[in-house]
Amino acid sequence: MNTHPSSTRWPRAVVTLLMAAALLPIARLAVADPLAPAAVARHLGYVPVSGEGAVYVIDTATQTLLKKIPDVGSHPTVLRMLPDRSKIYVDNFGPERGEISVIDTLTDTVVKKIPTHGLPFASIQLAPDGRFLYVPTSASLMQVIDTRSDRVVRSFALPGSPIAIEVGPDGQRLYVFFSDNTVAPFDAQTGAQLRPRLPVQGVGPDWGALSADGRKLYAMNELSDSISVIDTQAWAVVKNLPLPPGSAPVSGTLTPDGSQLYVCNIGTRDISIIDTRTDTLVKVVPTQHAPVVVGFSADGRRAYLSDLGAASAAFSAPLGGTIGLAFFSFLPGLPGHVVTYDTRSHQPIGRPVVTGTGPIVGVYD
């Protein structure tokens, strides 16, 4: 016999709604609130500062300095981050000794220093899958570091002094630029030279950039104020793009979608933006100080520029191959900057992050 009046029996649909309402606050706790401070992921940038032997950790969303990683090595110049972001490799340019430092990004500490035979030039590159780090050195060697063991696992001799390298999209081919203004491809496993050395039709190819499909290779010719465009299948220079006299292009970085190349002209203090479909200059962005390298956010909406700040006064174009040596003579305490740009308007965003002397090739999310 039912002792409860029928008037107090709630319909099942009402009970279901009440239970859902009661559980709603709990469910909301399980879903990240985009406005909750704890749920906001920080976007980090790491920048080597040559004059301090340190790496700066920057919150790129707020454009603030979070910390410094000290005692990285002598004149750190280039950072390369593994695809899973677990480790960063630091190219310590010397001159006291040659070594690659390894930073654990979980703790932001240097966990190992890997000696190299000769000074590692400022052009280390990772294989696309992150398995190997390729290090050209002043001993005319290519040294290969296994990123699982963080050991040099093989080396091969190069027919000249390497100054920049690029790794093919399949990780099987290395393009090496030499100080005699040539470039050649090598087998990444055996070191065998695959094609004859090709003159880049410019002087001082201190930096390269390779398209995602591996078909187009760019050489930034610092001494001749030009950019060479190389067809890697035809193995020929198909275009030479002149820049204004005294530009001294020291680096070139492709946007994440590969549609543009940002070239830093340290001599004329500006950035040349190249349309990679037509290989033509589409815009020149003036910079307050001498620009060194541009990096990008993963979505390509922000560009991060390392500039030399007050140290710019030490330079006069043309610089030629003196840029690396100049970092050795920088006085400590001169400010550099990391400046954030909107890639649609090409205007600076917010306030620059002030660094020590000589911020160079950083990595960003």
CSV table of C-alpha atoms in Angstrom, one decimal:
chain,number,residue,atom,x,y,z
A,1,MET,CA,0.0,0.0,0.0
A,2,ASN,CA,1.3,3.4,-1.0
A,3,THR,CA,1.5,5.7,2.0
A,4,HIS,CA,2.6,8.8,0.0
A,5,PRO,CA,-0.1,11.0,-1.4
A,6,SER,CA,-0.1,11.0,-5.2
A,7,SER,CA,0.1,14.8,-5.1
A,8,THR,CA,3.7,14.6,-3.7
A,9,ARG,CA,4.9,12.2,-6.4
A,10,TRP,CA,7.0,14.3,-8.9
A,11,PRO,CA,7.0,13.4,-12.6
A,12,ARG,CA,10.2,11.7,-13.8
A,13,ALA,CA,10.9,14.6,-16.2
A,14,VAL,CA,10.9,17.1,-13.3
A,15,VAL,CA,13.2,14.9,-11.3
A,16,THR,CA,15.6,14.6,-14.2
A,17,LEU,CA,15.7,18.4,-14.7
A,18,LEU,CA,16.3,19.0,-10.9
A,19,MET,CA,19.1,16.5,-10.9
A,20,ALA,CA,20.7,18.1,-13.9
A,21,ALA,CA,20.4,21.6,-12.3
A,22,ALA,CA,22.1,20.2,-9.1
A,23,LEU,CA,24.9,18.7,-11.1
A,24,LEU,CA,25.5,21.7,-13.3
A,25,PRO,CA,27.9,23.5,-10.9
A,26,ILE,CA,29.9,20.3,-10.7
A,27,ALA,CA,30.0,19.9,-14.4
A,28,ARG,CA,31.1,23.5,-14.9
A,29,LEU,CA,34.0,22.9,-12.6
A,30,ALA,CA,35.2,20.1,-14.9
A,31,VAL,CA,35.1,22.4,-17.9
A,32,ALA,CA,37.9,25.0,-18.2
A,33,ASP,CA,36.6,28.5,-17.9
A,34,PRO,CA,38.4,30.6,-20.4
A,35,LEU,CA,38.2,33.6,-18.1
A,36,ALA,CA,39.6,31.7,-15.1
A,37,PRO,CA,43.2,32.6,-14.4
A,38,ALA,CA,44.2,29.0,-13.7
A,39,ALA,CA,42.8,27.9,-17.0
A,40,VAL,CA,44.7,30.4,-19.2
A,41,ALA,CA,47.7,28.7,-20.8
A,42,ARG,CA,50.8,30.8,-20.9
A,43,HIS,CA,52.4,31.3,-24.3
A,44,LEU,CA,56.1,31.1,-23.9
A,45,GLY,CA,59.1,32.4,-25.8
A,46,TYR,CA,62.7,31.6,-25.1
A,47,VAL,CA,65.4,34.0,-26.3
A,48,PRO,CA,69.2,33.6,-26.1
A,49,VAL,CA,70.9,36.7,-24.9
A,50,SER,CA,74.5,36.5,-26.1
A,51,GLY,CA,76.0,39.1,-23.8
A,52,GLU,CA,74.7,37.5,-20.6
A,53,GLY,CA,75.2,33.8,-21.5
A,54,ALA,CA,71.6,33.3,-20.5
A,55,VAL,CA,68.2,32.4,-22.0
A,56,TYR,CA,65.2,34.6,-21.2
A,57,VAL,CA,61.8,33.0,-20.7
A,58,ILE,CA,59.0,35.4,-21.9
A,59,ASP,CA,55.3,35.3,-21.6
A,60,THR,CA,54.4,36.3,-25.1
A,61,ALA,CA,50.7,36.9,-24.4
A,62,THR,CA,51.5,39.6,-21.7
A,63,GLN,CA,54.9,40.5,-23.1
A,64,THR,CA,56.6,40.1,-19.8
A,65,LEU,CA,59.9,38.5,-18.6
A,66,LEU,CA,59.2,35.5,-16.5
A,67,LYS,CA,62.7,34.3,-15.6
A,68,LYS,CA,66.2,34.0,-16.8
A,69,ILE,CA,68.0,30.7,-17.3
A,70,PRO,CA,71.6,31.5,-16.3
A,71,ASP,CA,75.0,29.9,-17.1
A,72,VAL,CA,73.8,28.5,-20.4
A,73,GLY,CA,77.1,28.9,-22.1
A,74,SER,CA,79.4,31.3,-23.9
A,75,HIS,CA,77.6,33.6,-26.3
A,76,PRO,CA,74.4,31.6,-26.9
A,77,THR,CA,73.0,32.5,-30.3
A,78,VAL,CA,70.5,30.0,-31.7
A,79,LEU,CA,67.8,28.0,-30.0
A,80,ARG,CA,66.0,24.9,-31.4
A,81,MET,CA,63.1,23.3,-29.6
A,82,LEU,CA,61.9,19.7,-30.0
A,83,PRO,CA,58.5,19.2,-31.6
A,84,ASP,CA,57.1,18.1,-28.2
A,85,ARG,CA,58.6,21.2,-26.6
A,86,SER,CA,60.4,19.1,-23.9
A,87,LYS,CA,63.9,20.3,-24.6
A,88,ILE,CA,65.7,23.2,-26.2
A,89,TYR,CA,69.1,23.0,-27.7
A,90,VAL,CA,71.4,26.1,-27.4
A,91,ASP,CA,74.1,27.0,-29.9
A,92,ASN,CA,77.0,28.4,-27.8
A,93,PHE,CA,79.1,30.3,-30.3
A,94,GLY,CA,82.2,30.4,-28.1
A,95,PRO,CA,85.0,31.5,-28.4
A,96,GLU,CA,86.2,29.8,-25.2
A,97,ARG,CA,84.9,26.3,-26.1
A,98,GLY,CA,82.5,24.7,-28.4
A,99,GLU,CA,79.4,23.1,-26.9
A,100,ILE,CA,75.6,22.7,-27.3
A,101,SER,CA,73.6,23.2,-24.1
A,102,VAL,CA,70.4,21.3,-23.4
A,103,ILE,CA,67.5,23.0,-21.5
A,104,ASP,CA,64.7,20.9,-19.9
A,105,THR,CA,61.6,23.0,-20.4
A,106,LEU,CA,59.8,21.4,-17.5
A,107,THR,CA,62.3,22.8,-15.0
A,108,ASP,CA,63.8,25.6,-17.3
A,109,THR,CA,67.3,24.4,-16.3
A,110,VAL,CA,70.4,23.4,-18.2
A,111,VAL,CA,70.6,19.6,-17.8
A,112,LYS,CA,73.6,18.9,-20.1
A,113,LYS,CA,76.4,20.5,-22.1
A,114,ILE,CA,77.5,18.6,-25.2
A,115,PRO,CA,81.1,19.3,-26.4
A,116,THR,CA,81.6,19.9,-30.1
A,117,HIS,CA,84.8,19.6,-32.2
A,118,GLY,CA,85.2,23.2,-33.2
A,119,LEU,CA,82.9,26.1,-32.5
A,120,PRO,CA,79.3,25.5,-33.5
A,121,PHE,CA,78.3,28.0,-36.0
A,122,ALA,CA,75.1,30.0,-35.5
A,123,SER,CA,73.0,27.8,-37.8
A,124,ILE,CA,72.1,24.5,-35.9
A,125,GLN,CA,69.0,22.8,-37.2
A,126,LEU,CA,66.8,20.0,-36.1
A,127,ALA,CA,65.4,17.2,-38.3
A,128,PRO,CA,61.7,17.7,-38.9
A,129,ASP,CA,60.9,14.8,-36.5
A,130,GLY,CA,63.3,16.2,-33.9
A,131,ARG,CA,65.4,13.0,-33.7
A,132,PHE,CA,68.7,14.6,-34.7
A,133,LEU,CA,70.3,18.0,-34.3
A,134,TYR,CA,72.8,19.0,-37.0
A,135,VAL,CA,75.7,21.2,-35.9
A,136,PRO,CA,78.1,22.7,-38.5
A,137,THR,CA,81.4,23.7,-36.8
A,138,SER,CA,84.5,25.8,-37.4
A,139,ALA,CA,86.5,22.6,-38.0
A,140,SER,CA,84.6,22.1,-41.3
A,141,LEU,CA,82.6,19.3,-39.7
A,142,MET,CA,78.9,18.4,-39.5
A,143,GLN,CA,78.3,16.9,-36.1
A,144,VAL,CA,75.1,15.0,-35.5
A,145,ILE,CA,73.5,14.8,-32.0
A,146,ASP,CA,70.9,12.2,-31.2
A,147,THR,CA,68.3,14.0,-29.2
A,148,ARG,CA,67.3,10.9,-27.3
A,149,SER,CA,70.7,10.3,-25.8
A,150,ASP,CA,72.0,13.9,-26.2
A,151,ARG,CA,75.3,12.5,-27.6
A,152,VAL,CA,77.2,13.2,-30.8
A,153,VAL,CA,76.6,10.0,-32.7
A,154,ARG,CA,78.4,10.7,-36.0
A,155,SER,CA,80.4,13.4,-37.8
A,156,PHE,CA,81.4,13.9,-41.4
A,157,ALA,CA,83.8,16.3,-43.0
A,158,LEU,CA,82.6,19.1,-45.2
A,159,PRO,CA,84.5,20.4,-48.3
A,160,GLY,CA,84.9,24.0,-46.9
A,161,SER,CA,83.8,26.3,-44.1
A,162,PRO,CA,80.1,26.0,-43.4
A,163,ILE,CA,78.2,29.1,-42.4
A,164,ALA,CA,74.5,28.1,-42.6
A,165,ILE,CA,72.4,24.9,-43.1
A,166,GLU,CA,68.9,23.8,-43.9
A,167,VAL,CA,67.3,20.4,-43.4
A,168,GLY,CA,65.0,18.9,-46.1
A,169,PRO,CA,61.4,18.1,-45.2
A,170,ASP,CA,62.1,14.4,-45.1
A,171,GLY,CA,65.1,14.8,-42.9
A,172,GLN,CA,67.3,13.0,-45.4
A,173,ARG,CA,69.0,15.9,-47.1
A,174,LEU,CA,71.1,18.8,-45.7
A,175,TYR,CA,71.7,22.0,-47.6
A,176,VAL,CA,75.0,23.6,-46.6
A,177,PHE,CA,76.0,27.1,-47.4
A,178,PHE,CA,79.8,27.8,-47.6
A,179,SER,CA,82.0,30.8,-47.0
A,180,ASP,CA,83.0,30.7,-50.7
A,181,ASN,CA,79.4,31.7,-51.6
A,182,THR,CA,78.3,28.3,-52.7
A,183,VAL,CA,75.7,25.8,-51.5
A,184,ALA,CA,75.5,22.0,-51.8
A,185,PRO,CA,73.2,19.2,-50.7
A,186,PHE,CA,74.5,16.3,-48.6
A,187,ASP,CA,73.0,13.0,-47.4
A,188,ALA,CA,72.1,13.5,-43.8
A,189,GLN,CA,73.1,9.9,-42.9
A,190,THR,CA,76.3,9.3,-44.8
A,191,GLY,CA,77.5,12.9,-45.5
A,192,ALA,CA,77.8,12.1,-49.2
A,193,GLN,CA,77.6,15.2,-51.4
A,194,LEU,CA,74.6,14.8,-53.7
A,195,ARG,CA,75.0,17.6,-56.2
A,196,PRO,CA,77.9,19.9,-57.3
A,197,ARG,CA,78.4,23.1,-55.3
A,198,LEU,CA,76.3,25.8,-56.7
A,199,PRO,CA,77.3,29.5,-56.7
A,200,VAL,CA,74.5,31.4,-55.0
A,201,GLN,CA,75.1,34.5,-57.2
A,202,GLY,CA,75.6,36.6,-54.1
A,203,VAL,CA,78.2,37.3,-51.5
A,204,GLY,CA,78.0,36.2,-47.8
A,205,PRO,CA,75.1,33.7,-47.7
A,206,ASP,CA,75.0,33.8,-44.0
A,207,TRP,CA,71.4,32.5,-43.6
A,208,GLY,CA,69.1,30.2,-45.4
A,209,ALA,CA,65.4,29.4,-45.6
A,210,LEU,CA,63.8,26.3,-47.1
A,211,SER,CA,60.1,26.0,-48.3
A,212,ALA,CA,58.0,23.3,-46.6
A,213,ASP,CA,58.0,21.2,-49.7
A,214,GLY,CA,61.7,21.5,-50.1
A,215,ARG,CA,61.5,22.8,-53.6
A,216,LYS,CA,62.7,26.4,-53.0
A,217,LEU,CA,65.8,27.4,-51.1
A,218,TYR,CA,66.6,31.0,-50.2
A,219,ALA,CA,70.0,32.5,-49.4
A,220,MET,CA,70.3,35.8,-47.5
A,221,ASN,CA,73.4,37.3,-49.0
A,222,GLU,CA,74.7,39.8,-46.3
A,223,LEU,CA,77.6,41.2,-48.2
A,224,SER,CA,75.9,41.8,-51.6
A,225,ASP,CA,72.6,43.0,-50.2
A,226,SER,CA,70.5,40.4,-52.0
A,227,ILE,CA,68.4,37.3,-51.7
A,228,SER,CA,69.0,34.3,-54.0
A,229,VAL,CA,66.2,32.0,-54.9
A,230,ILE,CA,67.3,28.4,-55.7
A,231,ASP,CA,65.2,25.7,-57.3
A,232,THR,CA,66.4,22.6,-55.6
A,233,GLN,CA,65.1,20.2,-58.3
A,234,ALA,CA,66.7,22.0,-61.2
A,235,TRP,CA,69.6,22.9,-58.9
A,236,ALA,CA,69.9,26.4,-60.2
A,237,VAL,CA,69.5,30.0,-59.0
A,238,VAL,CA,66.3,31.1,-60.6
A,239,LYS,CA,66.1,34.6,-59.2
A,240,ASN,CA,68.3,37.1,-57.4
A,241,LEU,CA,66.3,39.7,-55.6
A,242,PRO,CA,68.3,42.9,-54.9
A,243,LEU,CA,67.8,44.9,-51.7
A,244,PRO,CA,68.9,48.6,-51.1
A,245,PRO,CA,72.6,49.2,-50.8
A,246,GLY,CA,73.8,48.7,-47.2
A,247,SER,CA,70.8,46.5,-46.2
A,248,ALA,CA,73.1,43.6,-44.9
A,249,PRO,CA,70.3,41.0,-44.6
A,250,VAL,CA,71.4,38.8,-41.7
A,251,SER,CA,68.4,36.4,-41.5
A,252,GLY,CA,65.2,35.4,-43.2
A,253,THR,CA,62.3,33.5,-41.7
A,254,LEU,CA,59.3,32.0,-43.4
A,255,THR,CA,55.9,32.5,-42.0
A,256,PRO,CA,54.2,29.4,-40.7
A,257,ASP,CA,52.1,29.1,-43.8
A,258,GLY,CA,55.1,29.7,-46.0
A,259,SER,CA,53.5,32.6,-47.9
A,260,GLN,CA,56.0,35.2,-46.9
A,261,LEU,CA,59.7,35.6,-46.0
A,262,TYR,CA,60.6,38.1,-43.3
A,263,VAL,CA,64.2,39.4,-43.9
A,264,CYS,CA,66.0,41.3,-41.2
A,265,ASN,CA,68.2,44.0,-42.7
A,266,ILE,CA,70.7,45.0,-39.9
A,267,GLY,CA,72.3,47.7,-42.0
A,268,THR,CA,69.2,49.7,-43.0
A,269,ARG,CA,67.2,48.9,-39.8
A,270,ASP,CA,64.2,47.4,-41.4
A,271,ILE,CA,62.4,44.2,-42.4
A,272,SER,CA,61.8,43.3,-46.0
A,273,ILE,CA,58.7,41.1,-46.5
A,274,ILE,CA,58.9,38.9,-49.6
A,275,ASP,CA,55.9,37.2,-51.2
A,276,THR,CA,57.1,33.7,-51.8
A,277,ARG,CA,54.6,32.9,-54.6
A,278,THR,CA,56.1,35.6,-56.8
A,279,ASP,CA,59.4,36.1,-54.9
A,280,THR,CA,58.9,39.9,-55.0
A,281,LEU,CA,59.2,42.5,-52.3
A,282,VAL,CA,55.8,43.5,-51.0
A,283,LYS,CA,56.5,45.6,-48.0
A,284,VAL,CA,59.3,47.2,-46.0
A,285,VAL,CA,58.8,47.6,-42.2
A,286,PRO,CA,61.1,50.1,-40.5
A,287,THR,CA,62.4,49.1,-37.1
A,288,GLN,CA,63.7,51.4,-34.3
A,289,HIS,CA,66.9,49.4,-33.8
A,290,ALA,CA,68.9,47.0,-35.8
A,291,PRO,CA,66.8,43.8,-36.4
A,292,VAL,CA,68.4,40.4,-36.1
A,293,VAL,CA,65.8,37.6,-36.4
A,294,VAL,CA,62.0,37.3,-36.6
A,295,GLY,CA,60.1,34.4,-35.1
A,296,PHE,CA,56.4,33.7,-35.3
A,297,SER,CA,53.6,32.4,-33.2
A,298,ALA,CA,52.2,29.0,-34.3
A,299,ASP,CA,49.1,30.6,-35.9
A,300,GLY,CA,51.3,33.2,-37.7
A,301,ARG,CA,49.3,36.2,-36.3
A,302,ARG,CA,52.3,37.5,-34.3
A,303,ALA,CA,55.9,38.1,-35.2
A,304,TYR,CA,58.6,38.4,-32.6
A,305,LEU,CA,61.6,40.5,-33.5
A,306,SER,CA,64.9,40.4,-31.7
A,307,ASP,CA,66.7,43.7,-32.0
A,308,LEU,CA,70.1,45.0,-30.8
A,309,GLY,CA,68.9,48.2,-29.1
A,310,ALA,CA,71.7,50.5,-28.2
A,311,ALA,CA,74.2,48.0,-29.5
A,312,SER,CA,73.1,49.0,-33.0
A,313,ALA,CA,75.4,52.0,-32.8
A,314,ALA,CA,78.4,49.6,-33.0
A,315,PHE,CA,77.4,48.6,-36.5
A,316,SER,CA,77.9,50.2,-39.9
A,317,ALA,CA,76.9,48.6,-43.2
A,318,PRO,CA,78.2,46.6,-44.9
A,319,LEU,CA,78.9,44.2,-42.0
A,320,GLY,CA,79.8,41.1,-44.0
A,321,GLY,CA,80.8,38.2,-41.9
A,322,THR,CA,81.7,40.3,-38.9
A,323,ILE,CA,78.3,40.0,-37.2
A,324,GLY,CA,79.2,36.9,-35.2
A,325,LEU,CA,82.5,38.4,-34.1
A,326,ALA,CA,80.8,41.6,-33.2
A,327,PHE,CA,78.8,39.8,-30.5
A,328,PHE,CA,82.1,38.9,-28.8
A,329,SER,CA,82.9,42.6,-28.4
A,330,PHE,CA,79.6,43.8,-27.1
A,331,LEU,CA,79.7,45.6,-23.7
A,332,PRO,CA,77.5,43.9,-21.1
A,333,GLY,CA,74.5,45.8,-20.0
A,334,LEU,CA,73.4,47.3,-23.3
A,335,PRO,CA,69.7,46.7,-23.7
A,336,GLY,CA,68.2,44.7,-26.6
A,337,HIS,CA,64.6,44.0,-27.1
A,338,VAL,CA,62.0,41.5,-28.2
A,339,VAL,CA,59.3,43.4,-30.1
A,340,THR,CA,55.9,41.9,-30.9
A,341,TYR,CA,54.3,42.8,-34.3
A,342,ASP,CA,50.8,42.1,-35.6
A,343,THR,CA,51.5,40.4,-39.0
A,344,ARG,CA,48.4,41.8,-40.5
A,345,SER,CA,49.0,45.5,-39.8
A,346,HIS,CA,52.8,45.1,-39.4
A,347,GLN,CA,52.6,47.4,-36.4
A,348,PRO,CA,54.2,46.8,-33.0
A,349,ILE,CA,51.9,45.5,-30.2
A,350,GLY,CA,52.3,46.6,-26.6
A,351,ARG,CA,55.7,47.4,-25.1
A,352,PRO,CA,58.9,45.6,-26.0
A,353,VAL,CA,60.5,43.1,-23.6
A,354,VAL,CA,63.9,44.6,-22.6
A,355,THR,CA,66.7,42.1,-22.6
A,356,GLY,CA,70.5,42.2,-22.0
A,357,THR,CA,73.0,42.7,-24.8
A,358,GLY,CA,72.4,40.7,-28.0
A,359,PRO,CA,69.1,38.8,-28.1
A,360,ILE,CA,69.2,36.6,-31.2
A,361,VAL,CA,67.4,33.4,-32.4
A,362,GLY,CA,64.5,32.6,-30.1
A,363,VAL,CA,61.7,30.0,-30.2
A,364,TYR,CA,58.1,30.8,-29.7
A,365,ASP,CA,54.7,29.0,-29.5
